Amino acid sequence: MQCILLSHVFIRDNEQDKLLAVEFALRHWREHNPEAYIIVTGHGLRPNIENFCNHMIWQKEIIEEEIHKGHPYLVSKGLDIAEQKGFENVLKSRCDTVHTKKNMFGFAQSLLQEDKKMLVTQQTRLVKQELGDLFLYGSTSLMKKMFNINNWYPTKSGLNSLANNFLAQCE
């Protein structure tokens, strides 16, 4: 069973270009991942994507404290749904992003080696304790611990909080 969580987008009233990008991206995600259970989270203007996802959490009001902080509240809400639905693993990406691989979930699964728990591909620097949050693949339970909002704030960036929460899970 495949679960894809798409997040990290807010759309202000004057950002029609973002609406178009999200709608395009969701059509692409669905076309290239037809068997996946797709969860979308976001805030602000609501894109017309209901036909391309299985579950949508979209708040009308923009949550300003989420912006540039990793969107932990909305990501954790999406992970709650993934956990409730019984998904063992989750692929998490931005909901305005297009990946050219078909079956991105399967591709990520093939890259994760047996002794590894998480696939991270962007903006990661251990020297500064930053962990990229724009593309992740791994166990739902680990991601829920990584996006634990109770350990998130204060933060300069979600990259720091995510790294700290991840490192707290390491032996």
mmCIF file of C-alpha atoms in Angstrom:
data_model
loop_
_atom_site.group_PDB
_atom_site.id
_atom_site.type_symbol
_atom_site.label_atom_id
_atom_site.label_comp_id
_atom_site.label_asym_id
_atom_site.label_seq_id
_atom_site.Cartn_x
_atom_site.Cartn_y
_atom_site.Cartn_z
ATOM 1 C CA MET A 1 0.000 0.000 0.000
ATOM 2 C CA GLN A 2 1.403 3.338 -1.066
ATOM 3 C CA CYS A 3 0.872 6.639 0.727
ATOM 4 C CA ILE A 4 2.002 10.013 -0.553
ATOM 5 C CA LEU A 5 1.754 13.126 1.624
ATOM 6 C CA LEU A 6 1.983 16.436 -0.231
ATOM 7 C CA SER A 7 2.361 19.606 1.822
ATOM 8 C CA HIS A 8 4.251 22.878 2.284
ATOM 9 C CA VAL A 9 1.988 25.157 0.256
ATOM 10 C CA PHE A 10 0.097 28.262 1.253
ATOM 11 C CA ILE A 11 -1.750 30.378 -1.287
ATOM 12 C CA ARG A 12 -2.583 34.021 -0.673
ATOM 13 C CA ASP A 13 -5.464 35.802 -2.428
ATOM 14 C CA ASN A 14 -3.114 37.375 -4.991
ATOM 15 C CA GLU A 15 -1.209 34.148 -5.806
ATOM 16 C CA GLN A 16 -3.241 32.622 -8.629
ATOM 17 C CA ASP A 17 -0.023 31.196 -10.108
ATOM 18 C CA LYS A 18 0.332 28.955 -7.053
ATOM 19 C CA LEU A 19 -3.194 27.618 -7.580
ATOM 20 C CA LEU A 20 -2.299 26.641 -11.128
ATOM 21 C CA ALA A 21 0.983 25.036 -10.022
ATOM 22 C CA VAL A 22 -0.703 22.926 -7.334
ATOM 23 C CA GLU A 23 -3.497 21.843 -9.671
ATOM 24 C CA PHE A 24 -0.978 20.878 -12.367
ATOM 25 C CA ALA A 25 1.204 19.025 -9.872
ATOM 26 C CA LEU A 26 -1.704 17.038 -8.415
ATOM 27 C CA ARG A 27 -2.856 15.919 -11.851
ATOM 28 C CA HIS A 28 0.713 14.748 -12.471
ATOM 29 C CA TRP A 29 0.997 12.973 -9.087
ATOM 30 C CA ARG A 30 -2.244 11.089 -9.707
ATOM 31 C CA GLU A 31 -1.386 10.172 -13.294
ATOM 32 C CA HIS A 32 2.033 8.789 -12.332
ATOM 33 C CA ASN A 33 0.928 7.191 -9.043
ATOM 34 C CA PRO A 34 -2.543 5.823 -9.791
ATOM 35 C CA GLU A 35 -2.545 3.262 -6.972
ATOM 36 C CA ALA A 36 -1.270 5.602 -4.248
ATOM 37 C CA TYR A 37 -3.349 7.032 -1.438
ATOM 38 C CA ILE A 38 -2.594 10.750 -1.756
ATOM 39 C CA ILE A 39 -3.004 13.101 1.206
ATOM 40 C CA VAL A 40 -2.699 16.859 0.606
ATOM 41 C CA THR A 41 -2.290 19.568 3.248
ATOM 42 C CA GLY A 42 -2.142 23.314 2.759
ATOM 43 C CA HIS A 43 -3.639 26.652 3.664
ATOM 44 C CA GLY A 44 -5.084 29.771 2.074
ATOM 45 C CA LEU A 45 -6.914 29.712 -1.267
ATOM 46 C CA ARG A 46 -8.130 26.189 -1.961
ATOM 47 C CA PRO A 47 -7.015 24.605 -5.236
ATOM 48 C CA ASN A 48 -9.418 22.466 -7.260
ATOM 49 C CA ILE A 49 -7.703 19.107 -6.653
ATOM 50 C CA GLU A 50 -10.316 16.954 -4.914
ATOM 51 C CA ASN A 51 -10.444 14.566 -7.897
ATOM 52 C CA PHE A 52 -6.696 13.923 -7.697
ATOM 53 C CA CYS A 53 -6.243 13.145 -4.009
ATOM 54 C CA ASN A 54 -7.838 10.785 -1.506
ATOM 55 C CA HIS A 55 -7.760 13.059 1.524
ATOM 56 C CA MET A 56 -7.363 16.827 1.738
ATOM 57 C CA ILE A 57 -6.677 18.991 4.782
ATOM 58 C CA TRP A 58 -6.819 22.584 3.605
ATOM 59 C CA GLN A 59 -7.317 25.444 6.043
ATOM 60 C CA LYS A 60 -8.947 28.597 4.716
ATOM 61 C CA GLU A 61 -6.880 30.885 6.930
ATOM 62 C CA ILE A 62 -3.121 30.967 6.387
ATOM 63 C CA ILE A 63 -1.196 29.790 9.430
ATOM 64 C CA GLU A 64 1.613 32.362 9.374
ATOM 65 C CA GLU A 65 3.749 30.588 12.010
ATOM 66 C CA GLU A 66 3.924 27.515 9.718
ATOM 67 C CA ILE A 67 5.607 29.435 6.891
ATOM 68 C CA HIS A 68 9.388 28.904 6.703
ATOM 69 C CA LYS A 69 9.135 26.675 9.777
ATOM 70 C CA GLY A 70 8.482 23.332 8.070
ATOM 71 C CA HIS A 71 4.678 23.374 8.260
ATOM 72 C CA PRO A 72 4.780 20.969 11.232
ATOM 73 C CA TYR A 73 1.119 21.343 12.193
ATOM 74 C CA LEU A 74 -0.230 20.511 8.743
ATOM 75 C CA VAL A 75 2.346 17.787 8.046
ATOM 76 C CA SER A 76 1.548 16.130 11.379
ATOM 77 C CA LYS A 77 -2.189 16.240 10.517
ATOM 78 C CA GLY A 78 -1.417 14.464 7.236
ATOM 79 C CA LEU A 79 0.725 11.901 9.035
ATOM 80 C CA ASP A 80 -2.137 11.284 11.474
ATOM 81 C CA ILE A 81 -4.320 10.309 8.498
ATOM 82 C CA ALA A 82 -1.589 8.042 7.097
ATOM 83 C CA GLU A 83 -1.274 6.337 10.485
ATOM 84 C CA GLN A 84 -5.060 5.968 10.878
ATOM 85 C CA LYS A 85 -5.243 4.365 7.428
ATOM 86 C CA GLY A 86 -2.522 1.885 8.441
ATOM 87 C CA PHE A 87 0.232 2.963 6.065
ATOM 88 C CA GLU A 88 3.617 1.654 7.196
ATOM 89 C CA ASN A 89 5.611 4.071 5.007
ATOM 90 C CA VAL A 90 5.028 7.547 3.619
ATOM 91 C CA LEU A 91 6.580 9.507 0.795
ATOM 92 C CA LYS A 92 6.410 13.223 1.647
ATOM 93 C CA SER A 93 6.974 15.994 -0.869
ATOM 94 C CA ARG A 94 5.693 19.471 -1.735
ATOM 95 C CA CYS A 95 2.253 19.625 -3.283
ATOM 96 C CA ASP A 96 3.443 22.039 -5.978
ATOM 97 C CA THR A 97 6.264 19.759 -7.093
ATOM 98 C CA VAL A 98 6.469 17.432 -10.077
ATOM 99 C CA HIS A 99 8.763 14.390 -10.085
ATOM 100 C CA THR A 100 9.430 12.757 -13.441
ATOM 101 C CA LYS A 101 9.530 9.179 -12.116
ATOM 102 C CA LYS A 102 6.428 7.070 -12.435
ATOM 103 C CA ASN A 103 5.537 5.357 -9.165
ATOM 104 C CA MET A 104 7.704 7.671 -7.060
ATOM 105 C CA PHE A 105 6.771 5.716 -3.921
ATOM 106 C CA GLY A 106 8.162 2.480 -5.404
ATOM 107 C CA PHE A 107 11.278 4.285 -6.585
ATOM 108 C CA ALA A 108 11.916 5.706 -3.104
ATOM 109 C CA GLN A 109 11.275 2.279 -1.562
ATOM 110 C CA SER A 110 13.881 0.748 -3.886
ATOM 111 C CA LEU A 111 16.498 3.281 -2.715
ATOM 112 C CA LEU A 112 15.966 2.683 0.999
ATOM 113 C CA GLN A 113 18.380 -0.039 2.086
ATOM 114 C CA GLU A 114 17.452 -2.600 4.753
ATOM 115 C CA ASP A 115 19.513 -1.003 7.499
ATOM 116 C CA LYS A 116 18.271 2.534 6.783
ATOM 117 C CA LYS A 117 15.143 4.178 8.142
ATOM 118 C CA MET A 118 14.792 7.399 6.153
ATOM 119 C CA LEU A 119 15.489 8.697 2.658
ATOM 120 C CA VAL A 120 16.261 12.414 2.640
ATOM 121 C CA THR A 121 17.303 14.221 -0.491
ATOM 122 C CA GLN A 122 17.389 17.968 0.036
ATOM 123 C CA GLN A 123 18.946 20.665 2.217
ATOM 124 C CA THR A 124 20.561 18.357 4.755
ATOM 125 C CA ARG A 125 23.683 19.389 6.661
ATOM 126 C CA LEU A 126 24.684 17.571 9.812
ATOM 127 C CA VAL A 127 27.262 20.251 10.649
ATOM 128 C CA LYS A 128 24.456 22.783 11.145
ATOM 129 C CA GLN A 129 21.919 20.167 12.278
ATOM 130 C CA GLU A 130 19.591 20.777 9.359
ATOM 131 C CA LEU A 131 17.443 18.085 7.809
ATOM 132 C CA GLY A 132 15.642 18.761 4.530
ATOM 133 C CA ASP A 133 11.881 18.515 4.793
ATOM 134 C CA LEU A 134 10.806 18.857 1.145
ATOM 135 C CA PHE A 135 11.295 15.216 0.118
ATOM 136 C CA LEU A 136 11.285 12.420 2.652
ATOM 137 C CA TYR A 137 10.535 8.715 2.522
ATOM 138 C CA GLY A 138 10.357 6.381 5.474
ATOM 139 C CA SER A 139 8.223 4.866 8.173
ATOM 140 C CA THR A 140 5.081 6.700 9.175
ATOM 141 C CA SER A 141 5.859 6.229 12.867
ATOM 142 C CA LEU A 142 9.340 7.749 12.516
ATOM 143 C CA MET A 143 8.009 10.706 10.532
ATOM 144 C CA LYS A 144 5.370 11.345 13.194
ATOM 145 C CA LYS A 145 8.174 11.576 15.765
ATOM 146 C CA MET A 146 10.194 13.810 13.454
ATOM 147 C CA PHE A 147 7.287 16.239 12.964
ATOM 148 C CA ASN A 148 6.429 16.294 16.670
ATOM 149 C CA ILE A 149 5.120 19.824 17.070
ATOM 150 C CA ASN A 150 5.658 19.684 20.849
ATOM 151 C CA ASN A 151 9.437 19.733 20.202
ATOM 152 C CA TRP A 152 9.343 22.127 17.247
ATOM 153 C CA TYR A 153 9.258 25.679 18.570
ATOM 154 C CA PRO A 154 11.123 27.955 19.004
ATOM 155 C CA THR A 155 12.964 27.509 15.727
ATOM 156 C CA LYS A 156 14.677 29.643 13.124
ATOM 157 C CA SER A 157 13.766 27.117 10.470
ATOM 158 C CA GLY A 158 11.930 23.839 10.252
ATOM 159 C CA LEU A 159 15.203 22.307 9.063
ATOM 160 C CA ASN A 160 16.671 22.626 12.568
ATOM 161 C CA SER A 161 13.628 21.272 14.372
ATOM 162 C CA LEU A 162 13.325 18.341 11.996
ATOM 163 C CA ALA A 163 17.009 17.489 12.453
ATOM 164 C CA ASN A 164 16.752 17.685 16.232
ATOM 165 C CA ASN A 165 13.643 15.501 16.298
ATOM 166 C CA PHE A 166 15.265 12.995 13.923
ATOM 167 C CA LEU A 167 18.527 12.814 15.876
ATOM 168 C CA ALA A 168 16.561 12.226 19.082
ATOM 169 C CA GLN A 169 15.353 8.965 17.484
ATOM 170 C CA CYS A 170 18.840 7.738 16.589
ATOM 171 C CA GLU A 171 20.821 5.325 18.741
#
